[in-house]
PDB file of C-alpha atoms in Angstrom:
ATOM      1  CA  LYS A  20     101.745  -7.543 326.767  1.00 92.00           C
ATOM      2  CA  LEU A  21     102.746 -10.153 324.455  1.00 96.00           C
ATOM      3  CA  PRO A  22      99.073 -12.124 323.062  1.00 96.00           C
ATOM      4  CA  GLU A  23     100.455 -15.547 324.264  1.00 96.00           C
ATOM      5  CA  VAL A  24     101.047 -13.905 327.910  1.00 97.00           C
ATOM      6  CA  GLU A  25      97.633 -11.848 327.928  1.00 97.00           C
ATOM      7  CA  ALA A  26      96.004 -14.991 326.765  1.00 97.00           C
ATOM      8  CA  ALA A  27      97.876 -17.532 329.986  1.00 98.00           C
ATOM      9  CA  ILE A  28      97.183 -14.847 332.332  1.00 97.00           C
ATOM     10  CA  THR A  29      93.514 -14.416 330.911  1.00 98.00           C
ATOM     11  CA  ILE A  30      93.050 -18.109 331.344  1.00 98.00           C
ATOM     12  CA  ILE A  31      94.881 -18.611 334.755  1.00 98.00           C
ATOM     13  CA  ASP A  32      92.897 -15.877 336.021  1.00 98.00           C
ATOM     14  CA  LYS A  33      88.986 -17.379 335.227  1.00 98.00           C
ATOM     15  CA  ASN A  34      90.195 -20.553 336.503  1.00 98.00           C
ATOM     16  CA  ILE A  35      91.705 -19.273 339.962  1.00 98.00           C
ATOM     17  CA  THR A  36      88.448 -17.044 339.842  1.00 98.00           C
ATOM     18  CA  GLU A  37      86.574 -20.065 339.848  1.00 98.00           C
ATOM     19  CA  VAL A  38      88.082 -21.694 342.136  1.00 98.00           C
ATOM     20  CA  LEU A  39      87.504 -19.147 344.778  1.00 98.00           C
ATOM     21  CA  LYS A  40      83.809 -19.138 343.462  1.00 98.00           C
ATOM     22  CA  ALA A  41      83.499 -22.727 344.736  1.00 98.00           C
ATOM     23  CA  LEU A  42      83.816 -21.465 348.259  1.00 98.00           C
ATOM     24  CA  ASN A  43      81.595 -19.354 348.479  1.00 96.00           C
ATOM     25  CA  GLY A  44      78.485 -20.392 350.783  1.00 97.00           C
ATOM     26  CA  LEU A  45      80.673 -22.953 352.455  1.00 98.00           C
ATOM     27  CA  ASN A  46      81.051 -22.743 356.209  1.00 98.00           C
ATOM     28  CA  PRO A  47      84.559 -23.338 358.227  1.00 98.00           C
ATOM     29  CA  GLU A  48      83.854 -26.969 358.496  1.00 98.00           C
ATOM     30  CA  GLU A  49      83.185 -27.472 355.130  1.00 98.00           C
ATOM     31  CA  LEU A  50      85.729 -24.992 354.261  1.00 98.00           C
ATOM     32  CA  ASN A  51      88.431 -27.574 356.094  1.00 98.00           C
ATOM     33  CA  TRP A  52      86.782 -30.780 355.101  1.00 98.00           C
ATOM     34  CA  LYS A  53      89.099 -33.050 353.567  1.00 97.00           C
ATOM     35  CA  PRO A  54      87.769 -36.043 351.358  1.00 96.00           C
ATOM     36  CA  PRO A  55      88.131 -39.170 352.576  1.00 94.00           C
ATOM     37  CA  PHE A  56      90.307 -40.231 349.506  1.00 93.00           C
ATOM     38  CA  THR A  57      94.219 -40.958 349.654  1.00 94.00           C
ATOM     39  CA  ASN A  58      96.184 -37.317 348.612  1.00 92.00           C
ATOM     40  CA  SER A  59      92.607 -35.128 348.834  1.00 96.00           C
ATOM     41  CA  ASN A  60      92.881 -32.057 350.308  1.00 97.00           C
ATOM     42  CA  SER A  61      90.173 -29.683 351.265  1.00 98.00           C
ATOM     43  CA  ALA A  62      88.746 -27.073 349.563  1.00 98.00           C
ATOM     44  CA  ILE A  63      90.983 -24.020 351.590  1.00 98.00           C
ATOM     45  CA  VAL A  64      94.442 -26.415 351.050  1.00 98.00           C
ATOM     46  CA  ILE A  65      93.392 -26.427 347.128  1.00 98.00           C
ATOM     47  CA  ALA A  66      92.492 -22.721 346.895  1.00 98.00           C
ATOM     48  CA  THR A  67      95.445 -21.593 348.930  1.00 98.00           C
ATOM     49  CA  HIS A  68      97.769 -24.160 346.629  1.00 98.00           C
ATOM     50  CA  VAL A  69      96.845 -22.672 343.106  1.00 98.00           C
ATOM     51  CA  ILE A  70      97.102 -19.410 344.275  1.00 98.00           C
ATOM     52  CA  GLY A  71     100.765 -20.574 345.570  1.00 98.00           C
ATOM     53  CA  ALA A  72     101.277 -22.502 342.639  1.00 97.00           C
ATOM     54  CA  SER A  73     100.465 -19.879 340.011  1.00 97.00           C
ATOM     55  CA  GLN A  74     102.605 -17.094 341.449  1.00 96.00           C
ATOM     56  CA  GLY A  75     105.705 -20.155 342.014  1.00 97.00           C
ATOM     57  CA  HIS A  76     105.465 -20.741 338.290  1.00 97.00           C
ATOM     58  CA  ILE A  77     105.063 -17.336 336.639  1.00 97.00           C
ATOM     59  CA  LEU A  78     106.766 -14.824 339.033  1.00 97.00           C
ATOM     60  CA  GLN A  79     109.695 -17.134 340.540  1.00 97.00           C
ATOM     61  CA  THR A  80     110.210 -19.459 337.449  1.00 97.00           C
ATOM     62  CA  LEU A  81     109.570 -17.392 334.430  1.00 98.00           C
ATOM     63  CA  CYS A  82     109.792 -13.825 335.671  1.00 97.00           C
ATOM     64  CA  GLU A  83     112.755 -15.018 338.165  1.00 95.00           C
ATOM     65  CA  GLN A  84     111.598 -13.123 340.967  1.00 95.00           C
ATOM     66  CA  THR A  85     111.927 -13.609 344.563  1.00 94.00           C
ATOM     67  CA  ILE A  86     108.778 -15.068 346.379  1.00 95.00           C
ATOM     68  CA  ASP A  87     107.600 -15.662 349.490  1.00 92.00           C
ATOM     69  CA  ARG A  88     106.150 -18.923 349.589  1.00 94.00           C
ATOM     70  CA  ASP A  89     106.129 -22.025 351.530  1.00 95.00           C
ATOM     71  CA  ARG A  90     104.592 -24.923 349.410  1.00 95.00           C
ATOM     72  CA  GLU A  91     104.270 -27.601 352.031  1.00 96.00           C
ATOM     73  CA  LYS A  92     102.641 -24.941 354.463  1.00 97.00           C
ATOM     74  CA  GLU A  93      99.908 -24.496 351.668  1.00 97.00           C
ATOM     75  CA  PHE A  94      98.939 -28.234 352.125  1.00 97.00           C
ATOM     76  CA  ARG A  95      98.197 -27.164 356.044  1.00 97.00           C
ATOM     77  CA  ALA A  96      95.993 -24.228 355.358  1.00 98.00           C
ATOM     78  CA  SER A  97      92.837 -23.842 357.454  1.00 97.00           C
ATOM     79  CA  SER A  98      90.716 -20.987 357.705  1.00 97.00           C
ATOM     80  CA  ASN A  99      87.217 -20.168 358.566  1.00 97.00           C
ATOM     81  CA  SER A 100      86.732 -17.766 355.779  1.00 97.00           C
ATOM     82  CA  ALA A 101      87.702 -17.530 352.222  1.00 97.00           C
ATOM     83  CA  GLU A 102      87.650 -13.998 352.163  1.00 97.00           C
ATOM     84  CA  PRO A 103      91.797 -13.963 352.925  1.00 97.00           C
ATOM     85  CA  LEU A 104      92.072 -16.035 350.010  1.00 98.00           C
ATOM     86  CA  HIS A 105      90.018 -13.422 347.861  1.00 97.00           C
ATOM     87  CA  VAL A 106      92.087 -10.431 348.972  1.00 98.00           C
ATOM     88  CA  LEU A 107      95.532 -12.654 348.203  1.00 97.00           C
ATOM     89  CA  TRP A 108      94.441 -13.466 344.909  1.00 98.00           C
ATOM     90  CA  LYS A 109      93.748  -9.622 344.036  1.00 98.00           C
ATOM     91  CA  GLU A 110      97.281  -8.934 345.545  1.00 97.00           C
ATOM     92  CA  ILE A 111      99.073 -11.576 343.242  1.00 97.00           C
ATOM     93  CA  ARG A 112      96.720 -10.806 340.303  1.00 97.00           C
ATOM     94  CA  ASN A 113      98.014  -7.586 340.459  1.00 97.00           C
ATOM     95  CA  ARG A 114     101.621  -8.428 341.121  1.00 96.00           C
ATOM     96  CA  LEU A 115     101.362 -11.201 338.508  1.00 97.00           C
ATOM     97  CA  ASP A 116     100.026  -8.454 335.313  1.00 96.00           C
ATOM     98  CA  SER A 117     103.134  -5.846 336.477  1.00 96.00           C
ATOM     99  CA  ALA A 118     105.774  -9.023 335.936  1.00 96.00           C
ATOM    100  CA  LEU A 119     103.858 -10.051 332.799  1.00 96.00           C
ATOM    101  CA  GLU A 120     104.121  -6.511 331.305  1.00 95.00           C
ATOM    102  CA  ASN A 121     107.846  -6.635 330.847  1.00 91.00           C
ATOM    103  CA  VAL A 122     107.923 -10.501 329.604  1.00 97.00           C
ATOM    104  CA  ASP A 123     109.591 -10.650 325.907  1.00 97.00           C
ATOM    105  CA  SER A 124     109.753 -13.036 323.172  1.00 97.00           C
ATOM    106  CA  ASP A 125     113.137 -13.674 324.330  1.00 97.00           C
ATOM    107  CA  GLN A 126     112.397 -14.825 327.934  1.00 97.00           C
ATOM    108  CA  LEU A 127     109.305 -16.666 326.291  1.00 98.00           C
ATOM    109  CA  ASP A 128     112.069 -18.837 324.148  1.00 98.00           C
ATOM    110  CA  ALA A 129     114.491 -19.042 326.896  1.00 98.00           C
ATOM    111  CA  THR A 130     115.028 -21.971 329.493  1.00 98.00           C
ATOM    112  CA  HIS A 131     114.291 -21.357 332.718  1.00 97.00           C
ATOM    113  CA  GLU A 132     114.857 -23.478 335.785  1.00 96.00           C
ATOM    114  CA  HIS A 133     111.152 -24.552 337.561  1.00 95.00           C
ATOM    115  CA  PRO A 134     112.373 -25.759 341.108  1.00 92.00           C
ATOM    116  CA  ILE A 135     110.167 -29.220 340.616  1.00 93.00           C
ATOM    117  CA  LEU A 136     109.647 -29.810 337.176  1.00 95.00           C
ATOM    118  CA  GLY A 137     113.137 -29.266 335.917  1.00 96.00           C
ATOM    119  CA  SER A 138     114.010 -27.141 332.798  1.00 98.00           C
ATOM    120  CA  MET A 139     111.764 -25.589 330.477  1.00 98.00           C
ATOM    121  CA  THR A 140     111.076 -22.660 328.490  1.00 98.00           C
ATOM    122  CA  GLY A 141     108.791 -19.812 328.712  1.00 98.00           C
ATOM    123  CA  HIS A 142     106.132 -20.646 326.725  1.00 98.00           C
ATOM    124  CA  ARG A 143     105.925 -24.483 328.580  1.00 98.00           C
ATOM    125  CA  ILE A 144     105.868 -22.525 332.478  1.00 98.00           C
ATOM    126  CA  LEU A 145     102.971 -20.572 330.766  1.00 98.00           C
ATOM    127  CA  GLY A 146     101.871 -23.955 329.962  1.00 98.00           C
ATOM    128  CA  VAL A 147     102.175 -25.431 332.900  1.00 98.00           C
ATOM    129  CA  ALA A 148     100.539 -22.509 335.175  1.00 98.00           C
ATOM    130  CA  ILE A 149      97.395 -23.191 332.834  1.00 98.00           C
ATOM    131  CA  GLN A 150      97.352 -26.742 333.428  1.00 98.00           C
ATOM    132  CA  HIS A 151      97.826 -26.560 337.172  1.00 98.00           C
ATOM    133  CA  SER A 152      94.927 -24.257 337.530  1.00 98.00           C
ATOM    134  CA  ALA A 153      92.538 -25.572 335.331  1.00 98.00           C
ATOM    135  CA  GLU A 154      93.335 -29.293 337.223  1.00 98.00           C
ATOM    136  CA  HIS A 155      92.868 -28.233 340.563  1.00 98.00           C
ATOM    137  CA  LEU A 156      89.465 -26.246 339.466  1.00 98.00           C
ATOM    138  CA  GLY A 157      88.348 -29.761 338.540  1.00 98.00           C
ATOM    139  CA  HIS A 158      89.684 -30.888 342.252  1.00 97.00           C
ATOM    140  CA  ILE A 159      87.897 -28.236 344.137  1.00 98.00           C
ATOM    141  CA  SER A 160      84.294 -28.400 342.329  1.00 98.00           C
ATOM    142  CA  PHE A 161      84.386 -32.351 342.831  1.00 97.00           C
ATOM    143  CA  THR A 162      85.362 -31.725 346.257  1.00 98.00           C
ATOM    144  CA  ARG A 163      82.325 -28.680 346.283  1.00 98.00           C
ATOM    145  CA  ASP A 164      79.913 -31.399 345.129  1.00 97.00           C
ATOM    146  CA  LEU A 165      81.520 -33.915 347.534  1.00 97.00           C
ATOM    147  CA  ILE A 166      80.288 -31.200 350.776  1.00 98.00           C
ATOM    148  CA  LEU A 167      77.033 -30.602 348.893  1.00 97.00           C
ATOM    149  CA  ALA A 168      76.168 -34.334 348.977  1.00 96.00           C
ATOM    150  CA  LYS A 169      76.863 -34.175 352.354  1.00 94.00           C
ATOM    151  CA  ARG A 170      74.512 -31.693 353.581  1.00 92.00           C
ATOM    152  CA  SER A 171      71.472 -33.792 352.421  1.00 86.00           C
TER     153      SER A 171
END
C-alpha cells in the first residue's frame, strides 16, 4: 500500500474502533436513545452511519466498486446490541484493505465523483473519510457522555 493510503486507513480504523468502543456497556434503550437536540442521532445510528460512510467514501468513490448501501436507512438504524456492528466493521475493514492494496498514485491524483460532495481527487477522498470518521467519533463521545449523565 502507498504510505498515504496506509496512514489514512490506519486513522479511519482507529476512529471507527473508538466509535464502536463507545457502544460498550450501553443497554438497548441507551443504544437507541436520541439526544433531545435538532439533528441529533442515537449511538447506534452514529456507528452504523460512520461504517456505511467509510465504505461509501473509499470503496464506492475512490475504488469505484459497487456497494450495497442505503444512507437513509443508516439514520433509521436500531439494535438491541452493538455486536452486529463489530462484525460488520471487521468485514468492511477487510474489504477496505483488499481494495486499497491496488490504489496507486494515478488513482489518488485522478478526479472521482463523490455522490454527495461532487468532484474531488483521491487524496481529498481519503481526507474526507478521515474527517468524517473523526467528526462522528466526537458525536458519539458526546452522546455517550449524555447517556452516562442521564444514569445518575
